[in-house]
Tab-separated table of C-alpha atoms in Angstrom:
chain	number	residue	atom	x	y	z
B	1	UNK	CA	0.000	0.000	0.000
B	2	UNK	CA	2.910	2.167	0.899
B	3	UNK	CA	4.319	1.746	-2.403
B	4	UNK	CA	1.555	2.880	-4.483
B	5	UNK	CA	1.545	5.979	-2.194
B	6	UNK	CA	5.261	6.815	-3.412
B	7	UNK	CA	3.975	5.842	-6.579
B	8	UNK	CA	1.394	8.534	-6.384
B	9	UNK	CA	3.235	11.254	-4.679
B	10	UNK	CA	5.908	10.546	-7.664
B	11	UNK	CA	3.225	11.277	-10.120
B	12	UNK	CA	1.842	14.346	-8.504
B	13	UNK	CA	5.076	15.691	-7.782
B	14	UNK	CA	6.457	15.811	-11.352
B	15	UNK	CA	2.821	16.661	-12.698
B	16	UNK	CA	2.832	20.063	-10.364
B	17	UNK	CA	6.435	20.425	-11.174
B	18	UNK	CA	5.316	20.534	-15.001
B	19	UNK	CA	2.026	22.536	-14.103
B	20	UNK	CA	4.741	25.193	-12.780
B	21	UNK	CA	7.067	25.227	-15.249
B	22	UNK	CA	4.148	25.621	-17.972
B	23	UNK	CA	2.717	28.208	-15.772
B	24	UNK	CA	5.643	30.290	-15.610
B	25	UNK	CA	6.625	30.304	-19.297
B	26	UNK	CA	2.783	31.199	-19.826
B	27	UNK	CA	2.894	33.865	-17.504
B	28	UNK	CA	6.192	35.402	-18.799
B	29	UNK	CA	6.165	34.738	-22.280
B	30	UNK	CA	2.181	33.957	-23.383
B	31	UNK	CA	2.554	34.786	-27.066
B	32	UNK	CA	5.826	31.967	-26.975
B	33	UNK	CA	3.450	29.812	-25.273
B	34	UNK	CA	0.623	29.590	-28.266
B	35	UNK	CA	3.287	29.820	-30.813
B	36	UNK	CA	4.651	27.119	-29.668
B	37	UNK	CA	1.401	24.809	-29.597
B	38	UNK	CA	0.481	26.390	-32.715
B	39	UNK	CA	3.475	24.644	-33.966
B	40	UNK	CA	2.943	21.406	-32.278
B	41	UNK	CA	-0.184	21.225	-33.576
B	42	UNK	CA	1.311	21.754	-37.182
B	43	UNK	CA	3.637	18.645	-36.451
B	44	UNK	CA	0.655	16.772	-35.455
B	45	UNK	CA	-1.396	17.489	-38.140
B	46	UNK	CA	1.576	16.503	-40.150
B	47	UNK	CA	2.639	13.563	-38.749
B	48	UNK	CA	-1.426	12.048	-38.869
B	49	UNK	CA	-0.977	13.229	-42.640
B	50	UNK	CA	1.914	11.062	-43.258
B	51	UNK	CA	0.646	8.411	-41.510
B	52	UNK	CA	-3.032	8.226	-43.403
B	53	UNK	CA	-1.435	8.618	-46.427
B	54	UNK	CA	0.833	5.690	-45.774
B	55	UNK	CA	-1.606	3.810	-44.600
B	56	UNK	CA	-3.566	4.545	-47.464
B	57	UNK	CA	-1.064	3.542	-49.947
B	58	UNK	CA	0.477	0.163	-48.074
B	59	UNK	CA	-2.800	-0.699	-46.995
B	60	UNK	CA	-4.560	-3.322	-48.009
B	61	UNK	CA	-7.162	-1.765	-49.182
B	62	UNK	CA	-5.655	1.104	-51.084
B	63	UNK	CA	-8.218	3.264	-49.298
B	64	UNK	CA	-8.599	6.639	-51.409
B	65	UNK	CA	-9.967	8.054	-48.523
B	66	UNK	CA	-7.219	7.811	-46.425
B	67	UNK	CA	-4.801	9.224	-48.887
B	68	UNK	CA	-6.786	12.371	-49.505
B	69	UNK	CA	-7.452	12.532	-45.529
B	70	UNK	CA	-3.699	12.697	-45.518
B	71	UNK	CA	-2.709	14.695	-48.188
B	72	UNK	CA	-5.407	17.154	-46.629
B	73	UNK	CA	-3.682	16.817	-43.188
B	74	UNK	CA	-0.507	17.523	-44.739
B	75	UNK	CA	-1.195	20.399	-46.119
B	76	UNK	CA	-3.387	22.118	-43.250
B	77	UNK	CA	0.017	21.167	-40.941
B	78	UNK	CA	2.221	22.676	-43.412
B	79	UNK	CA	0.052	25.720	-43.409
B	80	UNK	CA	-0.182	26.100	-40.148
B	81	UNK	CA	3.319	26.025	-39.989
B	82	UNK	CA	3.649	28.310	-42.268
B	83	UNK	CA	0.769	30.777	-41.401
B	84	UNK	CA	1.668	30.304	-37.335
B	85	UNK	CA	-0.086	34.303	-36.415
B	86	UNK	CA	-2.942	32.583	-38.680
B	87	UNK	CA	-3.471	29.880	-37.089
B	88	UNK	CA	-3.254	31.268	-33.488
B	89	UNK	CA	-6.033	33.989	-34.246
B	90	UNK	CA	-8.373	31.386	-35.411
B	91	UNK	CA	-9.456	30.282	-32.503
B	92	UNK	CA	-10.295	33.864	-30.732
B	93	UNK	CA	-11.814	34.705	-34.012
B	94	UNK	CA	-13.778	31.707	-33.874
B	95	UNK	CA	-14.403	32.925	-29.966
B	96	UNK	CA	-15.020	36.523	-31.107
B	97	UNK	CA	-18.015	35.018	-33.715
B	98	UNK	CA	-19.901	33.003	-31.190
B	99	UNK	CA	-19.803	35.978	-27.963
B	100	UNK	CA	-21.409	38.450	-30.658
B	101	UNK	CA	-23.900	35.672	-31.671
B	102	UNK	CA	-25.194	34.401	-28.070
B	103	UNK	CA	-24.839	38.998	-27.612
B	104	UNK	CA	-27.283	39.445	-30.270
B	105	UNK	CA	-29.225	36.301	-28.760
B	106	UNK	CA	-29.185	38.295	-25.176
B	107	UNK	CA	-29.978	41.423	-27.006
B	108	UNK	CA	-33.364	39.868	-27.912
B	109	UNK	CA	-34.021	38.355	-25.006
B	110	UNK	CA	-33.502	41.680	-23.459
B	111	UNK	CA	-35.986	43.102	-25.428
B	112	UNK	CA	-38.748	40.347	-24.879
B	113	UNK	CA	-37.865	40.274	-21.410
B	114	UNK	CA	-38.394	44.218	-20.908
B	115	UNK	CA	-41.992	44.246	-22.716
B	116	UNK	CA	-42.461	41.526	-20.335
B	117	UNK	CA	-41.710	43.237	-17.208
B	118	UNK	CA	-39.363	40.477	-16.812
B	119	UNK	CA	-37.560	40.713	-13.357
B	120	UNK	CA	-33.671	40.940	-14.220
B	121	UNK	CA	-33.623	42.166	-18.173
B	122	UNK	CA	-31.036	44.702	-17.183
B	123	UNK	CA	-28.839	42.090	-15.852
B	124	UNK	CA	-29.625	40.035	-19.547
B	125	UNK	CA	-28.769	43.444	-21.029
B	126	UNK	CA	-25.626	43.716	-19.377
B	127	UNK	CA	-24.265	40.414	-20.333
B	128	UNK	CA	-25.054	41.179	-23.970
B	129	UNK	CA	-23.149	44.033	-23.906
B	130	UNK	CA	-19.964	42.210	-22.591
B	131	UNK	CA	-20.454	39.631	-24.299
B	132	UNK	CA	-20.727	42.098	-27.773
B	133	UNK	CA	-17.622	44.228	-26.177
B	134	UNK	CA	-15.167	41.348	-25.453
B	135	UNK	CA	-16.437	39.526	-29.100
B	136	UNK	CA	-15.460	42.560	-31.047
B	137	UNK	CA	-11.734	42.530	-28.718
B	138	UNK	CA	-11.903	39.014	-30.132
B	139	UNK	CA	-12.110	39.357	-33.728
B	140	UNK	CA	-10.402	43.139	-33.896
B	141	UNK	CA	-6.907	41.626	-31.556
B	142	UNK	CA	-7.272	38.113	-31.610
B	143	UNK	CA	-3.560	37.145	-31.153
B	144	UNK	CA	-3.554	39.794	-27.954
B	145	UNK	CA	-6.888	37.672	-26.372
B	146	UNK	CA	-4.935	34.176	-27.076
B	147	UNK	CA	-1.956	35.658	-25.203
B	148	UNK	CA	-4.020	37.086	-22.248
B	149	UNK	CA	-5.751	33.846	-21.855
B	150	UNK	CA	-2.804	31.979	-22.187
B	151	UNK	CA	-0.816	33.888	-18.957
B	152	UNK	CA	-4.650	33.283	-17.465
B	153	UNK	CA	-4.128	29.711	-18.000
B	154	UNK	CA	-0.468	29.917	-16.556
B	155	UNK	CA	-1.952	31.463	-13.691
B	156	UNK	CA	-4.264	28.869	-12.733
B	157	UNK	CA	-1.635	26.416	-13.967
B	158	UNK	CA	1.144	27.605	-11.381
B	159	UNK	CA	-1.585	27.898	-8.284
B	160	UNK	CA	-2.603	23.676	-9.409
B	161	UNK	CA	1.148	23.012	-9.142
B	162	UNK	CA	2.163	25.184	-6.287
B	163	UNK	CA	-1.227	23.735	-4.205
B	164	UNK	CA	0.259	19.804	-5.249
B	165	UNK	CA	3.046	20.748	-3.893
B	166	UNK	CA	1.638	21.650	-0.782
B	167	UNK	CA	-0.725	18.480	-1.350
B	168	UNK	CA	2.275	15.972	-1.455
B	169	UNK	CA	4.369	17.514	1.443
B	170	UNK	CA	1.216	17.279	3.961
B	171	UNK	CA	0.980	13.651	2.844
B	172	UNK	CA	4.269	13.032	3.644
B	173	UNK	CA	4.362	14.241	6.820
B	174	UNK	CA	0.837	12.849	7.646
B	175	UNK	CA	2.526	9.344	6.569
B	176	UNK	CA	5.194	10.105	8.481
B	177	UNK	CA	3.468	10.708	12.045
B	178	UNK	CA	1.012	7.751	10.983
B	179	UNK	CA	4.394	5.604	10.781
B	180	UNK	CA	5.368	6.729	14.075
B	181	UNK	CA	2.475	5.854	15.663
B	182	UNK	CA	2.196	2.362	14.617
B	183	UNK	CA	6.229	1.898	15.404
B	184	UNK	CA	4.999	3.336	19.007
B	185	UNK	CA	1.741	0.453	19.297
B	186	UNK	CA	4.176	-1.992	17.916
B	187	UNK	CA	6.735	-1.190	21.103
B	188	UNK	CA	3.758	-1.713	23.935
């Protein structure tokens, strides 16, 4: 039993260790941070590409599919690669679309709500109008709302690694006066 508690406090140990290292180089250097992944995810996407295509080819089968599957991935990878600022903004862009959407949906609401007499339509109203505020942010500075949520995410990510931390030394030394107990009954 003891040794699947090391086990564990191994695992939690180097996992905060990694959630604080992330965190920190999200913190300090966000727009490094999503260029990176942007970049991974290029690999990725190339890497599944070669592999479709391969298997399409080898295969059995000869599955067309699978080659133009790959030749697609390839090419998306290769473009993010290529196109890294590009690819980075889609997502807040893709953010940015949907908060003015579900803003023009609260907008209505607002309106229905108010002819209504609805109790809370300002509240409604004011959520729109964040919601319309921080979409427009999204879709005028989209690589400046992937960095701020990135050091957002190293934020949370360096308080989850500092807190195992934390987690893993009270462990040990709850272990450690549970040990000394039992050595104590084991004297009597």
């Amino acid at each position: 039993m003891f040794e699947k508690l090391k086990n564990l406090r191994v695992n939690v140990t180097g996992g905060a260790v990694l959630c604080i290292i992330l965190g920190i180089f999200c913190i300090v250097n966000p727009g490094g941070f999503v260029m990176t992944i942007t970049k991974i995810i290029g690999v990725i996407f190339i890497i599944a590409g070669i592999a479709a295509f391969l298997v399409g080819i080898i295969g059995e089968d000869k599955n067309l599919i699978e080659i133009i599957l790959g030749v697609v991935l390839i090419i998306v990878g290769a473009f993010i690669l290529k196109h890294q600022y590009a690819a980075a903004s889609f997502f807040p862009v893709l953010a940015g679309i949907i908060l003015i959407v579900s803003a023009i949906e609260d907008f209505s609401m607002t309106s229905a709500g108010r002819i209504a007499a609805a109790p809370f339509w300002q509240g409604i109203l004011i959520s729109g109008i964040v919601k319309l505020v921080l979409g427009i942010f999204s879709l005028i500075t989209p690589f400046k709302v992937a960095a701020v949520s990135t050091a957002v995410l190293g934020i949370f990510l360096l308080l989850d690694g500092i807190s195992s931390v934390f987690l893993v030394a009270k462990v040990d030394k709850a272990e450690g006066v549970f040990d000394s107990t039992i050595t104590s009954e084991k004297n009597l």
